[in-house]
Structure formats: C-alpha cells, structure tokens
Short mmCIF file of C-alpha atoms and ligand atoms in Angstrom, two decimals:
data_model
loop_
_atom_site.label_atom_id
_atom_site.label_comp_id
_atom_site.label_asym_id
_atom_site.label_seq_id
_atom_site.Cartn_x
_atom_site.Cartn_y
_atom_site.Cartn_z
CA MET A 30 175.03 -59.41 -57.24
CA LYS A 31 176.54 -56.56 -55.24
CA PRO A 32 175.24 -56.10 -51.69
CA THR A 33 173.55 -52.82 -52.63
CA LYS A 34 171.60 -54.47 -55.45
CA LEU A 35 170.57 -57.28 -53.15
CA ALA A 36 169.23 -54.84 -50.63
CA LEU A 37 167.33 -53.04 -53.37
CA ALA A 38 165.77 -56.29 -54.56
CA ALA A 39 164.74 -57.10 -51.01
CA LEU A 40 163.09 -53.72 -50.76
CA LEU A 41 161.21 -54.06 -54.04
CA LEU A 42 159.98 -57.57 -53.47
CA PRO A 43 157.39 -56.92 -50.74
CA ALA A 44 156.00 -54.01 -52.74
CA ALA A 45 155.53 -56.23 -55.79
CA THR A 46 153.90 -58.93 -53.68
CA LEU A 47 151.51 -56.41 -52.19
CA ALA A 48 150.56 -55.03 -55.59
CA LEU A 49 149.67 -58.46 -56.96
CA PRO A 50 146.26 -59.07 -55.30
CA ALA A 51 145.16 -55.59 -56.33
CA LEU A 52 146.09 -56.36 -59.94
CA VAL A 53 144.22 -59.66 -59.89
CA GLU A 54 141.12 -57.98 -58.54
CA ALA A 55 141.18 -55.26 -61.18
CA ALA A 56 141.52 -57.77 -64.02
CA ALA A 57 138.45 -58.31 -66.21
CA PRO A 58 136.62 -61.58 -65.50
CA SER A 59 137.77 -64.49 -67.61
CA PRO A 60 135.94 -64.75 -70.97
CA VAL A 61 135.29 -68.35 -70.04
CA PHE A 62 132.31 -67.34 -67.89
CA LYS A 63 130.37 -66.07 -70.89
CA LEU A 64 131.50 -68.94 -73.12
CA ARG A 65 130.31 -71.59 -70.70
CA HIS A 66 127.10 -69.72 -69.91
CA ASP A 67 126.26 -69.45 -73.63
CA ASN A 68 127.20 -73.08 -74.19
CA PHE A 69 124.96 -74.33 -71.38
CA GLU A 70 122.14 -72.09 -72.59
CA ALA A 71 122.49 -73.56 -76.08
CA MET A 72 122.27 -77.05 -74.58
CA GLY A 73 119.22 -76.04 -72.57
CA ARG A 74 117.47 -74.77 -75.72
CA ALA A 75 118.37 -77.91 -77.68
CA MET A 76 117.02 -80.12 -74.90
CA LYS A 77 113.81 -78.13 -74.71
CA GLY A 78 113.51 -78.26 -78.51
CA THR A 79 113.94 -82.02 -78.47
CA PHE A 80 111.32 -82.62 -75.78
CA ASP A 81 108.94 -80.17 -77.44
CA GLU A 82 109.07 -82.36 -80.55
CA PHE A 83 108.01 -85.39 -78.50
CA LYS A 84 104.84 -83.56 -77.47
CA LYS A 85 103.78 -83.08 -81.08
CA ALA A 86 101.49 -85.47 -82.89
CA ARG A 87 104.23 -85.86 -85.50
CA PRO A 88 107.67 -85.12 -84.08
CA SER A 89 110.11 -83.85 -86.70
CA VAL A 90 113.07 -86.19 -86.93
CA PRO A 91 115.21 -83.64 -88.84
CA ALA A 92 114.57 -81.09 -86.07
CA ILE A 93 115.60 -83.64 -83.44
CA GLN A 94 118.69 -84.52 -85.46
CA ALA A 95 119.67 -80.85 -85.56
CA HIS A 96 119.21 -80.55 -81.78
CA ALA A 97 121.26 -83.72 -81.28
CA ASN A 98 124.08 -82.21 -83.34
CA THR A 99 123.94 -78.99 -81.29
CA LEU A 100 124.07 -80.99 -78.07
CA ALA A 101 127.00 -83.12 -79.22
CA ALA A 102 128.99 -80.08 -80.36
CA ALA A 103 128.32 -78.27 -77.08
CA ALA A 104 128.98 -81.32 -74.89
CA ILE A 105 132.61 -81.68 -75.96
CA LYS A 106 133.31 -78.10 -74.84
CA VAL A 107 132.10 -78.49 -71.25
CA LYS A 108 135.30 -80.00 -69.87
CA GLY A 109 137.40 -77.10 -71.16
CA HIS A 110 135.12 -74.44 -69.72
CA PHE A 111 136.26 -74.82 -66.12
CA PRO A 112 139.91 -73.75 -65.87
CA LYS A 113 141.31 -73.24 -62.36
CA GLY A 114 140.33 -69.87 -60.91
CA THR A 115 136.87 -69.72 -62.51
CA GLY A 116 134.97 -70.90 -59.45
CA PRO A 117 133.32 -68.82 -56.71
CA GLU A 118 136.76 -67.37 -55.81
CA ALA A 119 136.63 -65.32 -59.03
CA ARG A 120 133.87 -63.24 -57.42
CA VAL A 121 131.81 -63.46 -60.56
CA LYS A 122 128.24 -64.67 -60.32
CA THR A 123 128.54 -68.38 -60.87
CA GLU A 124 126.77 -71.57 -59.87
CA ALA A 125 129.93 -73.64 -60.29
CA LEU A 126 130.72 -75.48 -57.06
CA PRO A 127 134.29 -75.85 -55.71
CA ALA A 128 133.79 -79.64 -56.00
CA ILE A 129 134.64 -79.25 -59.72
CA TRP A 130 138.25 -78.50 -58.82
CA GLU A 131 138.34 -80.63 -55.65
CA ARG A 132 137.21 -83.81 -57.43
CA PRO A 133 138.45 -83.31 -61.00
CA ALA A 134 138.24 -87.02 -61.90
CA ASP A 135 134.56 -87.15 -60.93
CA PHE A 136 133.84 -83.96 -62.85
CA THR A 137 135.60 -85.30 -65.94
CA ALA A 138 133.58 -88.52 -65.66
CA ALA A 139 130.34 -86.50 -65.49
CA ALA A 140 131.39 -84.48 -68.54
CA ASP A 141 132.34 -87.64 -70.44
CA ARG A 142 128.97 -89.18 -69.59
CA LEU A 143 127.31 -86.17 -71.25
CA VAL A 144 129.51 -86.52 -74.35
CA ASN A 145 128.66 -90.22 -74.65
CA ALA A 146 124.94 -89.59 -74.10
CA THR A 147 124.85 -86.94 -76.82
CA LYS A 148 126.63 -89.32 -79.22
CA GLY A 149 123.98 -91.89 -78.33
CA LEU A 150 121.26 -89.40 -79.14
CA GLN A 151 122.88 -88.57 -82.49
CA ALA A 152 123.03 -92.27 -83.35
CA ALA A 153 119.41 -92.82 -82.30
CA ALA A 154 118.28 -89.73 -84.22
CA ALA A 155 120.00 -91.07 -87.33
CA THR A 156 117.74 -94.15 -87.23
CA GLY A 157 114.67 -91.91 -87.29
CA ASP A 158 113.01 -94.33 -84.86
CA LEU A 159 111.27 -92.49 -82.03
CA ALA A 160 111.27 -95.63 -79.89
CA LYS A 161 115.07 -95.33 -79.89
CA ILE A 162 115.28 -91.53 -79.84
CA GLN A 163 113.18 -90.94 -76.73
CA PRO A 164 115.19 -93.10 -74.31
CA ALA A 165 118.42 -91.68 -75.79
CA ALA A 166 117.16 -88.14 -75.10
CA GLY A 167 116.25 -89.27 -71.60
CA ALA A 168 119.81 -90.49 -71.10
CA VAL A 169 121.14 -87.06 -72.10
CA GLY A 170 118.82 -85.42 -69.59
CA ALA A 171 120.00 -87.83 -66.90
CA SER A 172 123.61 -86.92 -67.65
CA CYS A 173 122.81 -83.20 -67.21
CA LYS A 174 121.17 -83.92 -63.87
CA ASN A 175 123.98 -86.22 -62.78
CA CYS A 176 126.49 -83.40 -63.09
CA HIS A 177 124.26 -80.64 -61.74
CA ASP A 178 123.48 -82.71 -58.62
CA SER A 179 127.14 -82.71 -57.61
CA PHE A 180 128.74 -79.74 -59.29
CA ARG A 181 126.18 -76.97 -59.71
CA LYS A 182 124.87 -74.87 -56.85
CA PRO A 183 121.29 -75.94 -56.11
CA LYS A 184 118.63 -73.30 -56.68
CA SER A 185 117.69 -71.76 -53.37
C1 LIG B 8 129.99 -82.00 -66.32
C2 LIG B 8 129.02 -81.19 -65.64
C3 LIG B 8 127.80 -80.68 -66.32
C4 LIG B 8 127.02 -81.31 -67.27
C5 LIG B 8 127.19 -82.69 -67.85
C6 LIG B 8 125.97 -80.38 -67.59
N1 LIG B 8 126.08 -79.24 -66.87
FE1 LIG B 8 124.85 -77.64 -66.95
N2 LIG B 8 126.03 -76.67 -65.62
C7 LIG B 8 127.11 -77.20 -64.98
C8 LIG B 8 127.67 -76.22 -64.07
C9 LIG B 8 128.87 -76.41 -63.17
C10 LIG B 8 126.89 -75.06 -64.21
C11 LIG B 8 127.08 -73.71 -63.50
C12 LIG B 8 128.01 -72.86 -64.37
C13 LIG B 8 128.24 -71.48 -63.79
O1 LIG B 8 127.29 -70.89 -63.22
O2 LIG B 8 129.36 -70.96 -63.95
C14 LIG B 8 125.86 -75.38 -65.20
C15 LIG B 8 124.88 -74.49 -65.62
C16 LIG B 8 123.90 -74.78 -66.54
C17 LIG B 8 122.90 -73.84 -67.00
C18 LIG B 8 122.79 -72.39 -66.55
C19 LIG B 8 123.74 -71.60 -67.40
C20 LIG B 8 124.10 -70.29 -66.79
O3 LIG B 8 125.27 -69.92 -66.91
O4 LIG B 8 123.23 -69.64 -66.19
C21 LIG B 8 122.11 -74.50 -67.89
C22 LIG B 8 120.94 -73.93 -68.67
C23 LIG B 8 122.62 -75.84 -68.00
N3 LIG B 8 123.71 -75.98 -67.17
C24 LIG B 8 122.07 -76.81 -68.81
C25 LIG B 8 122.62 -78.07 -68.98
C26 LIG B 8 122.05 -79.07 -69.85
C27 LIG B 8 120.78 -78.91 -70.66
C28 LIG B 8 122.88 -80.14 -69.78
C29 LIG B 8 122.76 -81.45 -70.50
C30 LIG B 8 122.44 -81.43 -71.89
C31 LIG B 8 123.95 -79.81 -68.85
N4 LIG B 8 123.74 -78.55 -68.39
C32 LIG B 8 124.98 -80.67 -68.53
C33 LIG B 8 127.63 -78.45 -65.14
C34 LIG B 8 127.18 -79.38 -66.07
#
C-alpha cells in the first residue's frame, strides 16, 4: 500500500467506526422478539387449556393430547429464541434477563427441563390416564416456573 492510500484508510476508519452505532440503532428489531413472544403465548394458552380440562367433570383426553403436542413443539424452539443481542441491550421491551447470556449452561438446562417435561406430558397423555396426566402437567408447569424464576424479569 502506498503511503497516500494508508493515510486515506486511516482517515476513513474513524468515520466508519463512528457510523456503526448509529446504523445498529436504526436497524429494525430482530424478528426473534415476536417469534419468542408468540411461542411463549402459545405455550401459555396450551397450559391454560390443559388445566381447564382438569376442572371439568369429564376432562377431554384428546384435547389434552393436542395441548401436549403444542407444548412439545413449542418447547424445542425456546433455546433458539435467545441469540446474543436480544436482551435488554436491544432496547426493545423484553422481560429477558441478562442472566440468560451470563449463565448459558444454566439457561440451556432450564430449557432442556421444559423439553423433557413436555415429552413426559405427551407420554402420559397417550395413556389416557388422568392419574398420570395431572402430575405430568404439573411437572411442565414447574419447569416454566423454574426458568422464569431465574431468567425472566419478575413482575413489578
Ligand atoms: C428456558 C427458560 C424458559 C422456560 C422453560 C419457559 N419460559 Fe416463559 N419466558 C422465558 C423468558 C426469558 C421470557 C421473557 C421473554 C421476553 O420478554 O423477551 C418468558 C416469557 C413468557 C411469557 C410472556 C411472553 C411475552 O413475550 O410477553 C409467557 C406467557 C411465558 N413465558 C409462558 C411460559 C410457559 C407457559 C412455559 C412452560 C410451558 C414457559 N414460559 C417456559 C423463559 C422461559
């Protein structure tokens, strides 16, 4: 590189560095925020649907099986819904706590616990036996709470 070109590069570099934060700020929020919101909402509805069945005189096993399938399909997506940069620093309204990225192994374990619990509920639902289904649904609920307690901003 000729000395003149070097000097030019040196001049351009700070300008490019300065422009970068502005570009990042102007960028649209990651689509992951909506995906994970919708996915959690779907899980919330499926959990409510499941527990609503338990209140009925005759809970519908097929309805519970459908909710269990929804939960299992949603559960496997949770881990992938938290890429770096989608925490509070993204300046988007989010209840995701920085602990997700500070303690990734613990977060993964909490997500895996949910996946396993939803598989357990599917298996229990397949038996059609409410005595097995109810504790399995309880275990799913406990896995939601387990993660929220550490990784979701508490409601103020
Ligand atoms: C591995 C961690 C983890 C597990 C397991 C988990 N959640 Fe969450 N959940 C979160 C985090 C983190 C947020 C906040 C996301 C955000 O605001 O960006 C959240 C948010 C939510 C929301 C609010 C959605 C929104 O965007 O407003 C609902 C509803 C919800 N979870 C339901 C559930 C249910 C039901 C289960 C269990 C079937 C569950 N979650 C399991 C971590 C988890």
